[in-house]
């Protein structure tokens, strides 16, 4: 068998909407992107959505829109992709890296409180919903992550690259923090090839992000090309970026959005299969799902090979590869990446849980097209490798 780690599902209106774009006479940002924004905002229940060419762009625009400046301090977990932290450096600000909970890979309220005891004057938190599970945004006691940040006047940007569609307490991720950023990269839960979405309820943030996503121009100039508007004139109000989402990508996104809940259910099927088949195998820890399975987007299924196992994490990955099974590691933590380690003089001992996680960390395949026969083969292979 050959089982890739990730595989996109194209089973809906992707070709139909793409054909509409290709025959429209205009391939970049226009009505499909606007439609995608509207539908996406409606899905998560946010007031505004701004379609961009990646989640990285969305995170950058988010920090810019809330006025993060050189020398500001921004909290971010170490167990994440570099995009979550590099955008802080784009602004000349400094990341303060957080440990995460061992069983979920998430920043917890106690980790956050501990960090706030040690560091004053924090401008923002970039919060990652690791693997597709929501962090504890709010609690009945009023001491959830959002509530703590409000107390300290810390702006919250949610890195929801893994978390669509994800819920916390029956509410979609997208409306808890000040700004939420989603990824539609090729391996994500819905994809546009490359793409991202910034959502917010704040009109001023939305207006700034929309302007900065297209060169700092004061109006959506693509309207000049395909409407009856004759005005060619525009102003540049800031040195913006080139982050807009072309209609070619938005067409795929619209079709994927229609299937988002079906995709999520199919990934949940994979997760349930893994829980049923792997929970009895010694030498591994499985990811803990805190709430109902239905609230999790199941972007990742990361398992941890325990130190007591005779097979190391790297040997495990090699043997899975020999059996034709693709795996990945999410992530080698940022405190171990040479740039962050050396720039900020980071010590692994300050990240005990992240260290314990990453040394055994392996992500298993999890996607809608993964068949039960393939899941069976993956689970049998894991059992063989770990118990032989
Ligand atoms: C947690 C996290 N944040 C941000 C990103 C960046 O997403 P994009 O590739 O859309 O820029 C990724 C991509 O994998 C990610 O995993």
mmCIF file of C-alpha atoms and ligand atoms in Angstrom:
data_model
loop_
_atom_site.group_PDB
_atom_site.id
_atom_site.type_symbol
_atom_site.label_atom_id
_atom_site.label_comp_id
_atom_site.label_asym_id
_atom_site.label_seq_id
_atom_site.Cartn_x
_atom_site.Cartn_y
_atom_site.Cartn_z
ATOM 1 C CA UNK A 1 0.000 0.000 0.000
ATOM 2 C CA UNK A 2 1.030 3.607 -0.585
ATOM 3 C CA UNK A 3 -0.677 6.009 1.811
ATOM 4 C CA UNK A 4 0.350 9.670 1.544
ATOM 5 C CA UNK A 5 0.419 11.800 4.690
ATOM 6 C CA UNK A 6 -1.999 14.350 3.183
ATOM 7 C CA UNK A 7 -4.354 14.306 0.216
ATOM 8 C CA UNK A 8 -6.844 16.908 -0.965
ATOM 9 C CA UNK A 9 -10.489 15.934 -1.568
ATOM 10 C CA UNK A 10 -12.003 17.444 -4.707
ATOM 11 C CA UNK A 11 -15.526 16.086 -4.677
ATOM 12 C CA UNK A 12 -17.857 19.075 -5.041
ATOM 13 C CA UNK A 13 -18.268 22.150 -7.226
ATOM 14 C CA UNK A 14 -14.539 22.909 -7.609
ATOM 15 C CA UNK A 15 -14.436 22.382 -11.399
ATOM 16 C CA UNK A 16 -17.751 24.177 -11.932
ATOM 17 C CA UNK A 17 -16.717 27.325 -10.057
ATOM 18 C CA UNK A 18 -13.235 27.261 -11.586
ATOM 19 C CA UNK A 19 -14.727 27.099 -15.066
ATOM 20 C CA UNK A 20 -16.888 30.113 -14.247
ATOM 21 C CA UNK A 21 -13.768 32.059 -13.307
ATOM 22 C CA UNK A 22 -11.763 30.879 -16.314
ATOM 23 C CA UNK A 23 -14.517 31.923 -18.705
ATOM 24 C CA UNK A 24 -15.235 35.246 -16.947
ATOM 25 C CA UNK A 25 -12.354 37.151 -18.513
ATOM 26 C CA UNK A 26 -10.840 37.997 -15.124
ATOM 27 C CA UNK A 27 -8.740 35.616 -13.025
ATOM 28 C CA UNK A 28 -7.646 37.568 -9.991
ATOM 29 C CA UNK A 29 -9.609 39.109 -7.113
ATOM 30 C CA UNK A 30 -13.232 39.915 -7.945
ATOM 31 C CA UNK A 31 -16.703 38.512 -7.348
ATOM 32 C CA UNK A 32 -15.667 34.962 -6.334
ATOM 33 C CA UNK A 33 -13.310 36.315 -3.648
ATOM 34 C CA UNK A 34 -16.048 38.641 -2.387
ATOM 35 C CA UNK A 35 -18.510 35.770 -2.348
ATOM 36 C CA UNK A 36 -16.025 33.538 -0.506
ATOM 37 C CA UNK A 37 -15.514 36.256 2.109
ATOM 38 C CA UNK A 38 -19.237 36.665 2.618
ATOM 39 C CA UNK A 39 -19.915 32.940 2.896
ATOM 40 C CA UNK A 40 -16.954 32.346 5.212
ATOM 41 C CA UNK A 41 -17.911 35.185 7.547
ATOM 42 C CA UNK A 42 -21.463 33.814 7.638
ATOM 43 C CA UNK A 43 -20.196 30.293 8.409
ATOM 44 C CA UNK A 44 -18.175 31.273 11.477
ATOM 45 C CA UNK A 45 -20.571 34.048 12.504
ATOM 46 C CA UNK A 46 -18.118 36.949 12.166
ATOM 47 C CA UNK A 47 -18.994 40.406 10.875
ATOM 48 C CA UNK A 48 -16.097 40.774 8.435
ATOM 49 C CA UNK A 49 -13.824 38.482 6.428
ATOM 50 C CA UNK A 50 -10.850 39.486 4.320
ATOM 51 C CA UNK A 51 -9.559 36.879 1.843
ATOM 52 C CA UNK A 52 -5.783 36.791 1.415
ATOM 53 C CA UNK A 53 -3.126 34.612 -0.184
ATOM 54 C CA UNK A 54 -2.057 32.782 3.017
ATOM 55 C CA UNK A 55 -2.633 32.522 6.738
ATOM 56 C CA UNK A 56 0.826 34.019 7.174
ATOM 57 C CA UNK A 57 -0.380 37.135 5.331
ATOM 58 C CA UNK A 58 -3.502 37.214 7.495
ATOM 59 C CA UNK A 59 -1.426 37.026 10.690
ATOM 60 C CA UNK A 60 0.861 39.794 9.423
ATOM 61 C CA UNK A 61 -2.107 42.015 8.521
ATOM 62 C CA UNK A 62 -3.636 41.288 11.932
ATOM 63 C CA UNK A 63 -0.558 42.457 13.843
ATOM 64 C CA UNK A 64 -0.292 45.517 11.603
ATOM 65 C CA UNK A 65 -3.953 46.374 12.071
ATOM 66 C CA UNK A 66 -3.740 46.333 15.877
ATOM 67 C CA UNK A 67 -0.636 48.512 15.758
ATOM 68 C CA UNK A 68 2.096 46.119 16.928
ATOM 69 C CA UNK A 69 5.366 48.002 16.756
ATOM 70 C CA UNK A 70 9.080 47.512 17.043
ATOM 71 C CA UNK A 71 9.990 46.413 20.583
ATOM 72 C CA UNK A 72 6.489 45.187 21.484
ATOM 73 C CA UNK A 73 6.185 41.785 23.156
ATOM 74 C CA UNK A 74 3.859 39.155 21.715
ATOM 75 C CA UNK A 75 3.135 35.770 23.310
ATOM 76 C CA UNK A 76 3.126 32.695 21.062
ATOM 77 C CA UNK A 77 3.472 28.963 21.740
ATOM 78 C CA UNK A 78 6.743 27.275 20.832
ATOM 79 C CA UNK A 79 4.878 24.230 19.494
ATOM 80 C CA UNK A 80 3.771 25.779 16.204
ATOM 81 C CA UNK A 81 4.805 26.458 12.639
ATOM 82 C CA UNK A 82 7.271 29.291 12.204
ATOM 83 C CA UNK A 83 4.625 31.461 10.491
ATOM 84 C CA UNK A 84 2.946 32.068 13.880
ATOM 85 C CA UNK A 85 6.114 33.753 15.178
ATOM 86 C CA UNK A 86 7.835 35.116 12.070
ATOM 87 C CA UNK A 87 5.049 37.673 11.595
ATOM 88 C CA UNK A 88 5.950 39.125 15.011
ATOM 89 C CA UNK A 89 9.476 39.698 13.690
ATOM 90 C CA UNK A 90 8.056 41.285 10.491
ATOM 91 C CA UNK A 91 6.809 44.074 12.792
ATOM 92 C CA UNK A 92 10.139 44.335 14.632
ATOM 93 C CA UNK A 93 8.383 43.034 17.748
ATOM 94 C CA UNK A 94 9.662 40.185 19.922
ATOM 95 C CA UNK A 95 8.024 36.799 20.478
ATOM 96 C CA UNK A 96 7.802 35.442 24.026
ATOM 97 C CA UNK A 97 7.477 31.701 23.659
ATOM 98 C CA UNK A 98 5.030 29.656 25.751
ATOM 99 C CA UNK A 99 5.024 26.016 26.787
ATOM 100 C CA UNK A 100 1.864 23.983 26.099
ATOM 101 C CA UNK A 101 -0.186 21.309 27.835
ATOM 102 C CA UNK A 102 1.251 17.784 27.318
ATOM 103 C CA UNK A 103 -2.015 16.038 26.471
ATOM 104 C CA UNK A 104 -3.431 18.563 23.986
ATOM 105 C CA UNK A 105 -0.536 20.690 22.681
ATOM 106 C CA UNK A 106 -2.567 23.766 23.652
ATOM 107 C CA UNK A 107 -1.747 26.874 25.655
ATOM 108 C CA UNK A 108 -3.708 26.643 28.918
ATOM 109 C CA UNK A 109 -4.957 29.329 31.264
ATOM 110 C CA UNK A 110 -2.369 28.326 33.881
ATOM 111 C CA UNK A 111 0.506 28.547 31.357
ATOM 112 C CA UNK A 112 -0.784 31.963 30.311
ATOM 113 C CA UNK A 113 -1.164 33.198 33.888
ATOM 114 C CA UNK A 114 2.351 31.996 34.722
ATOM 115 C CA UNK A 115 3.778 33.874 31.714
ATOM 116 C CA UNK A 116 1.926 37.042 32.731
ATOM 117 C CA UNK A 117 3.391 36.806 36.233
ATOM 118 C CA UNK A 118 6.891 36.796 34.760
ATOM 119 C CA UNK A 119 6.383 39.378 31.971
ATOM 120 C CA UNK A 120 4.631 42.722 32.040
ATOM 121 C CA UNK A 121 3.544 44.928 29.182
ATOM 122 C CA UNK A 122 2.425 42.293 26.691
ATOM 123 C CA UNK A 123 0.869 43.726 23.545
ATOM 124 C CA UNK A 124 -0.748 40.609 22.077
ATOM 125 C CA UNK A 125 -1.162 36.848 22.179
ATOM 126 C CA UNK A 126 -1.055 34.710 19.042
ATOM 127 C CA UNK A 127 -3.011 31.659 20.104
ATOM 128 C CA UNK A 128 -2.754 28.417 18.114
ATOM 129 C CA UNK A 129 -5.643 25.947 18.156
ATOM 130 C CA UNK A 130 -3.212 23.085 17.783
ATOM 131 C CA UNK A 131 -4.315 20.233 15.553
ATOM 132 C CA UNK A 132 -7.827 21.632 15.200
ATOM 133 C CA UNK A 133 -8.916 21.616 18.855
ATOM 134 C CA UNK A 134 -9.974 24.882 20.469
ATOM 135 C CA UNK A 135 -8.032 26.243 23.411
ATOM 136 C CA UNK A 136 -10.145 27.170 26.487
ATOM 137 C CA UNK A 137 -11.273 30.564 25.261
ATOM 138 C CA UNK A 138 -13.922 31.168 27.940
ATOM 139 C CA UNK A 139 -14.936 29.359 31.129
ATOM 140 C CA UNK A 140 -18.074 29.530 33.278
ATOM 141 C CA UNK A 141 -15.843 31.002 36.020
ATOM 142 C CA UNK A 142 -14.746 33.788 33.656
ATOM 143 C CA UNK A 143 -11.064 32.850 33.620
ATOM 144 C CA UNK A 144 -10.678 31.552 30.078
ATOM 145 C CA UNK A 145 -7.875 32.731 27.801
ATOM 146 C CA UNK A 146 -9.915 35.544 26.307
ATOM 147 C CA UNK A 147 -11.109 36.689 29.717
ATOM 148 C CA UNK A 148 -7.574 36.767 31.153
ATOM 149 C CA UNK A 149 -6.275 38.710 28.150
ATOM 150 C CA UNK A 150 -9.079 41.264 28.458
ATOM 151 C CA UNK A 151 -8.082 41.799 32.095
ATOM 152 C CA UNK A 152 -4.500 42.565 31.071
ATOM 153 C CA UNK A 153 -5.450 44.569 27.982
ATOM 154 C CA UNK A 154 -3.770 42.046 25.698
ATOM 155 C CA UNK A 155 -5.050 41.760 22.139
ATOM 156 C CA UNK A 156 -5.813 38.193 21.018
ATOM 157 C CA UNK A 157 -5.063 36.992 17.514
ATOM 158 C CA UNK A 158 -6.148 33.436 16.945
ATOM 159 C CA UNK A 159 -3.996 31.361 14.634
ATOM 160 C CA UNK A 160 -6.745 29.076 13.405
ATOM 161 C CA UNK A 161 -4.679 27.571 10.568
ATOM 162 C CA UNK A 162 -5.747 24.135 11.874
ATOM 163 C CA UNK A 163 -9.140 25.065 13.199
ATOM 164 C CA UNK A 164 -11.853 25.201 10.590
ATOM 165 C CA UNK A 165 -14.514 24.223 11.366
ATOM 166 C CA UNK A 166 -13.767 24.064 15.100
ATOM 167 C CA UNK A 167 -16.062 24.963 17.952
ATOM 168 C CA UNK A 168 -15.576 26.037 21.537
ATOM 169 C CA UNK A 169 -18.745 25.698 23.619
ATOM 170 C CA UNK A 170 -21.006 25.458 20.541
ATOM 171 C CA UNK A 171 -19.551 28.589 18.940
ATOM 172 C CA UNK A 172 -17.254 28.464 15.929
ATOM 173 C CA UNK A 173 -13.670 29.608 16.302
ATOM 174 C CA UNK A 174 -13.575 32.950 14.514
ATOM 175 C CA UNK A 175 -15.385 35.197 16.957
ATOM 176 C CA UNK A 176 -13.594 34.812 20.292
ATOM 177 C CA UNK A 177 -10.393 36.808 19.813
ATOM 178 C CA UNK A 178 -10.000 40.240 18.248
ATOM 179 C CA UNK A 179 -8.906 38.722 14.942
ATOM 180 C CA UNK A 180 -8.836 35.127 13.715
ATOM 181 C CA UNK A 181 -6.640 33.885 10.866
ATOM 182 C CA UNK A 182 -7.355 30.740 8.860
ATOM 183 C CA UNK A 183 -5.201 28.810 6.376
ATOM 184 C CA UNK A 184 -6.292 27.212 3.122
ATOM 185 C CA UNK A 185 -2.871 25.776 2.344
ATOM 186 C CA UNK A 186 -2.851 22.550 0.312
ATOM 187 C CA UNK A 187 -2.913 20.176 3.320
ATOM 188 C CA UNK A 188 -5.476 22.081 5.402
ATOM 189 C CA UNK A 189 -9.034 21.088 6.313
ATOM 190 C CA UNK A 190 -10.375 23.086 3.383
ATOM 191 C CA UNK A 191 -7.985 24.357 0.739
ATOM 192 C CA UNK A 192 -7.555 26.896 -2.035
ATOM 193 C CA UNK A 193 -4.038 25.627 -2.863
ATOM 194 C CA UNK A 194 -2.570 28.663 -1.135
ATOM 195 C CA UNK A 195 -4.832 31.040 0.739
ATOM 196 C CA UNK A 196 -6.005 32.457 4.015
ATOM 197 C CA UNK A 197 -8.799 34.435 5.663
ATOM 198 C CA UNK A 198 -8.719 37.136 8.303
ATOM 199 C CA UNK A 199 -11.979 37.500 10.209
ATOM 200 C CA UNK A 200 -12.953 40.072 12.791
ATOM 201 C CA UNK A 201 -15.919 41.908 14.256
ATOM 202 C CA UNK A 202 -14.004 45.216 14.374
ATOM 203 C CA UNK A 203 -14.773 47.470 11.434
ATOM 204 C CA UNK A 204 -11.570 49.517 11.789
ATOM 205 C CA UNK A 205 -9.404 46.362 11.807
ATOM 206 C CA UNK A 206 -11.212 45.052 8.752
ATOM 207 C CA UNK A 207 -10.812 48.324 6.862
ATOM 208 C CA UNK A 208 -7.109 48.518 7.657
ATOM 209 C CA UNK A 209 -6.486 44.858 6.694
ATOM 210 C CA UNK A 210 -8.409 45.323 3.429
ATOM 211 C CA UNK A 211 -6.381 48.384 2.525
ATOM 212 C CA UNK A 212 -3.032 46.856 3.501
ATOM 213 C CA UNK A 213 -3.723 43.603 1.679
ATOM 214 C CA UNK A 214 -3.580 45.505 -1.630
ATOM 215 C CA UNK A 215 -0.672 47.967 -1.600
ATOM 216 C CA UNK A 216 -2.285 50.361 0.873
ATOM 217 C CA UNK A 217 -4.667 51.555 -1.827
ATOM 218 C CA UNK A 218 -7.776 53.291 -0.540
ATOM 219 C CA UNK A 219 -10.303 51.330 -2.612
ATOM 220 C CA UNK A 220 -10.786 47.931 -4.204
ATOM 221 C CA UNK A 221 -9.254 48.856 -7.557
ATOM 222 C CA UNK A 222 -10.130 45.610 -9.297
ATOM 223 C CA UNK A 223 -13.622 47.064 -9.675
ATOM 224 C CA UNK A 224 -12.144 49.372 -12.333
ATOM 225 C CA UNK A 225 -11.627 46.447 -14.661
ATOM 226 C CA UNK A 226 -14.953 44.716 -14.630
ATOM 227 C CA UNK A 227 -17.704 47.203 -13.867
ATOM 228 C CA UNK A 228 -19.088 50.326 -15.428
ATOM 229 C CA UNK A 229 -17.228 52.514 -12.960
ATOM 230 C CA UNK A 230 -15.108 54.883 -15.015
ATOM 231 C CA UNK A 231 -13.079 56.323 -12.168
ATOM 232 C CA UNK A 232 -9.463 55.272 -12.571
ATOM 233 C CA UNK A 233 -8.165 57.350 -9.720
ATOM 234 C CA UNK A 234 -6.993 55.995 -6.391
ATOM 235 C CA UNK A 235 -4.846 57.046 -3.481
ATOM 236 C CA UNK A 236 -2.093 55.180 -1.651
ATOM 237 C CA UNK A 237 -2.585 55.768 2.063
ATOM 238 C CA UNK A 238 0.147 53.434 3.379
ATOM 239 C CA UNK A 239 2.951 51.217 2.043
ATOM 240 C CA UNK A 240 0.836 48.057 1.927
ATOM 241 C CA UNK A 241 1.422 44.513 0.729
ATOM 242 C CA UNK A 242 0.312 42.288 -2.147
ATOM 243 C CA UNK A 243 -1.754 39.758 -0.222
ATOM 244 C CA UNK A 244 -5.073 39.566 -2.114
ATOM 245 C CA UNK A 245 -6.703 36.226 -2.973
ATOM 246 C CA UNK A 246 -7.270 35.618 -6.706
ATOM 247 C CA UNK A 247 -10.702 34.410 -7.863
ATOM 248 C CA UNK A 248 -9.086 31.190 -9.161
ATOM 249 C CA UNK A 249 -8.302 30.265 -5.547
ATOM 250 C CA UNK A 250 -11.569 31.632 -4.174
ATOM 251 C CA UNK A 251 -13.542 29.446 -6.624
ATOM 252 C CA UNK A 252 -11.933 26.337 -5.129
ATOM 253 C CA UNK A 253 -12.489 27.755 -1.638
ATOM 254 C CA UNK A 254 -16.219 28.265 -2.234
ATOM 255 C CA UNK A 255 -16.606 24.663 -3.327
ATOM 256 C CA UNK A 256 -14.543 23.397 -0.397
ATOM 257 C CA UNK A 257 -16.537 25.500 2.052
ATOM 258 C CA UNK A 258 -19.734 23.767 0.923
ATOM 259 C CA UNK A 259 -18.158 20.446 1.960
ATOM 260 C CA UNK A 260 -16.456 21.625 5.157
ATOM 261 C CA UNK A 261 -18.706 19.797 7.619
ATOM 262 C CA UNK A 262 -18.703 16.615 5.517
ATOM 263 C CA UNK A 263 -14.888 16.736 5.393
ATOM 264 C CA UNK A 264 -14.792 17.278 9.161
ATOM 265 C CA UNK A 265 -17.041 14.271 9.787
ATOM 266 C CA UNK A 266 -14.862 12.085 7.582
ATOM 267 C CA UNK A 267 -11.730 13.162 9.473
ATOM 268 C CA UNK A 268 -13.568 12.424 12.719
ATOM 269 C CA UNK A 269 -14.234 8.911 11.360
ATOM 270 C CA UNK A 270 -10.454 8.508 10.970
ATOM 271 C CA UNK A 271 -9.827 9.828 14.495
ATOM 272 C CA UNK A 272 -12.400 7.434 15.993
ATOM 273 C CA UNK A 273 -10.776 4.554 14.113
ATOM 274 C CA UNK A 274 -7.391 5.493 15.586
ATOM 275 C CA UNK A 275 -8.795 5.820 19.122
ATOM 276 C CA UNK A 276 -10.466 2.392 18.846
ATOM 277 C CA UNK A 277 -7.467 0.608 17.405
ATOM 278 C CA UNK A 278 -4.495 2.334 19.025
ATOM 279 C CA UNK A 279 -5.616 2.926 22.610
ATOM 280 C CA UNK A 280 -4.550 -0.599 23.681
ATOM 281 C CA UNK A 281 -1.070 -0.366 22.157
ATOM 282 C CA UNK A 282 1.655 0.239 24.738
ATOM 283 C CA UNK A 283 4.392 2.829 24.215
ATOM 284 C CA UNK A 284 2.213 5.543 22.706
ATOM 285 C CA UNK A 285 0.096 8.410 24.000
ATOM 286 C CA UNK A 286 -2.869 9.507 21.906
ATOM 287 C CA UNK A 287 -4.062 13.122 21.678
ATOM 288 C CA UNK A 288 -6.665 14.047 24.297
ATOM 289 C CA UNK A 289 -9.908 15.540 22.965
ATOM 290 C CA UNK A 290 -11.296 17.792 25.708
ATOM 291 C CA UNK A 291 -14.808 18.380 24.392
ATOM 292 C CA UNK A 292 -17.198 16.539 22.084
ATOM 293 C CA UNK A 293 -15.491 14.951 19.044
ATOM 294 C CA UNK A 294 -17.818 17.059 16.874
ATOM 295 C CA UNK A 295 -16.196 20.309 18.051
ATOM 296 C CA UNK A 296 -12.764 19.291 16.743
ATOM 297 C CA UNK A 297 -11.793 19.885 13.121
ATOM 298 C CA UNK A 298 -9.339 16.929 13.253
ATOM 299 C CA UNK A 299 -6.711 18.575 11.091
ATOM 300 C CA UNK A 300 -4.003 16.511 12.824
ATOM 301 C CA UNK A 301 -3.818 13.239 14.705
ATOM 302 C CA UNK A 302 -0.490 13.564 16.545
ATOM 303 C CA UNK A 303 0.638 10.577 18.614
ATOM 304 C CA UNK A 304 3.582 10.491 21.015
ATOM 305 C CA UNK A 305 6.034 7.569 21.044
ATOM 306 C CA UNK A 306 6.973 7.212 24.709
ATOM 307 C CA UNK A 307 10.610 7.181 25.865
ATOM 308 C CA UNK A 308 10.117 3.600 27.182
ATOM 309 C CA UNK A 309 9.481 2.344 23.634
ATOM 310 C CA UNK A 310 12.277 0.242 22.096
ATOM 311 C CA UNK A 311 11.693 2.106 18.823
ATOM 312 C CA UNK A 312 12.651 5.774 18.726
ATOM 313 C CA UNK A 313 10.435 8.360 17.024
ATOM 314 C CA UNK A 314 12.788 8.601 14.039
ATOM 315 C CA UNK A 315 13.044 4.805 13.697
ATOM 316 C CA UNK A 316 9.250 4.642 13.873
ATOM 317 C CA UNK A 317 8.919 7.166 11.034
ATOM 318 C CA UNK A 318 11.507 5.271 8.949
ATOM 319 C CA UNK A 319 9.671 1.994 9.439
ATOM 320 C CA UNK A 320 6.324 3.600 8.566
ATOM 321 C CA UNK A 321 7.939 4.985 5.391
ATOM 322 C CA UNK A 322 9.234 1.473 4.554
ATOM 323 C CA UNK A 323 5.644 0.276 4.831
ATOM 324 C CA UNK A 324 4.492 2.984 2.403
ATOM 325 C CA UNK A 325 2.826 5.185 5.057
ATOM 326 C CA UNK A 326 3.478 8.931 5.054
ATOM 327 C CA UNK A 327 3.810 10.690 8.408
ATOM 328 C CA UNK A 328 4.976 14.101 9.590
ATOM 329 C CA UNK A 329 6.011 15.947 12.764
ATOM 330 C CA UNK A 330 4.012 18.947 14.001
ATOM 331 C CA UNK A 331 6.320 20.456 15.137
ATOM 332 C CA UNK A 332 9.978 20.673 15.908
ATOM 333 C CA UNK A 333 9.402 23.489 18.431
ATOM 334 C CA UNK A 334 10.493 27.010 17.619
ATOM 335 C CA UNK A 335 12.762 27.204 20.676
ATOM 336 C CA UNK A 336 14.857 24.524 18.930
ATOM 337 C CA UNK A 337 15.029 26.384 15.599
ATOM 338 C CA UNK A 338 18.428 28.062 15.272
ATOM 339 C CA UNK A 339 17.062 31.536 14.465
ATOM 340 C CA UNK A 340 14.780 31.785 17.496
ATOM 341 C CA UNK A 341 17.089 29.785 19.767
ATOM 342 C CA UNK A 342 20.088 32.021 19.045
ATOM 343 C CA UNK A 343 18.268 35.359 18.771
ATOM 344 C CA UNK A 344 16.426 34.897 22.058
ATOM 345 C CA UNK A 345 18.889 32.618 23.857
ATOM 346 C CA UNK A 346 16.176 30.014 24.466
ATOM 347 C CA UNK A 347 16.648 27.095 26.846
ATOM 348 C CA UNK A 348 14.738 23.801 26.251
ATOM 349 C CA UNK A 349 14.385 23.422 30.043
ATOM 350 C CA UNK A 350 11.929 26.342 29.966
ATOM 351 C CA UNK A 351 9.573 24.270 27.780
ATOM 352 C CA UNK A 352 9.248 20.955 29.679
ATOM 353 C CA UNK A 353 5.935 19.790 28.169
ATOM 354 C CA UNK A 354 6.804 20.854 24.634
ATOM 355 C CA UNK A 355 10.107 18.981 24.953
ATOM 356 C CA UNK A 356 8.345 15.854 26.224
ATOM 357 C CA UNK A 357 5.845 16.052 23.347
ATOM 358 C CA UNK A 358 8.133 16.750 20.452
ATOM 359 C CA UNK A 359 10.725 14.073 21.205
ATOM 360 C CA UNK A 360 8.086 11.398 20.525
ATOM 361 C CA UNK A 361 5.817 13.314 18.172
ATOM 362 C CA UNK A 362 4.442 11.801 14.939
ATOM 363 C CA UNK A 363 1.384 12.922 12.964
ATOM 364 C CA UNK A 364 -0.608 10.135 11.303
ATOM 365 C CA UNK A 365 -2.524 10.513 8.019
ATOM 366 C CA UNK A 366 -6.047 11.928 8.554
ATOM 367 C CA UNK A 367 -8.167 13.097 5.619
ATOM 368 C CA UNK A 368 -11.626 12.454 4.137
ATOM 369 C CA UNK A 369 -10.447 10.117 1.358
ATOM 370 C CA UNK A 370 -8.569 7.830 3.796
ATOM 371 C CA UNK A 371 -10.402 4.496 3.550
ATOM 372 C CA UNK A 372 -11.081 2.119 6.453
ATOM 373 C CA UNK A 373 -8.892 -0.512 4.739
ATOM 374 C CA UNK A 374 -6.029 1.996 4.756
ATOM 375 C CA UNK A 375 -6.687 2.921 8.402
ATOM 376 C CA UNK A 376 -6.609 -0.789 9.254
ATOM 377 C CA UNK A 377 -3.249 -1.162 7.502
ATOM 378 C CA UNK A 378 -1.845 1.918 9.319
ATOM 379 C CA UNK A 379 -2.969 0.621 12.731
ATOM 380 C CA UNK A 380 -1.659 -2.902 12.071
ATOM 381 C CA UNK A 381 1.664 -1.429 10.967
ATOM 382 C CA UNK A 382 1.927 0.680 14.132
ATOM 383 C CA UNK A 383 1.161 -2.361 16.290
ATOM 384 C CA UNK A 384 3.804 -4.424 14.472
ATOM 385 C CA UNK A 385 6.470 -1.731 14.726
ATOM 386 C CA UNK A 386 5.898 -1.018 18.407
ATOM 387 C CA UNK A 387 5.239 -4.493 19.795
ATOM 388 C CA UNK A 388 7.455 -6.806 17.774
HETATM 389 C C1 LIG B 1 -0.208 26.841 13.020
HETATM 390 C C2 LIG B 1 0.036 27.439 11.661
HETATM 391 N N1 LIG B 1 -0.005 28.773 11.519
HETATM 392 C C3 LIG B 1 0.187 29.372 10.334
HETATM 393 C C4 LIG B 1 0.450 28.630 9.202
HETATM 394 C C5 LIG B 1 0.682 29.330 7.919
HETATM 395 O O1 LIG B 1 -0.313 29.031 6.977
HETATM 396 P P1 LIG B 1 -0.109 29.446 5.449
HETATM 397 O O2 LIG B 1 0.707 28.367 4.814
HETATM 398 O O3 LIG B 1 -1.506 29.502 4.901
HETATM 399 O O4 LIG B 1 0.560 30.754 5.434
HETATM 400 C C6 LIG B 1 0.495 27.247 9.285
HETATM 401 C C7 LIG B 1 0.771 26.445 8.099
HETATM 402 O O5 LIG B 1 0.974 25.270 8.102
HETATM 403 C C8 LIG B 1 0.290 26.627 10.539
HETATM 404 O O6 LIG B 1 0.325 25.301 10.680
#
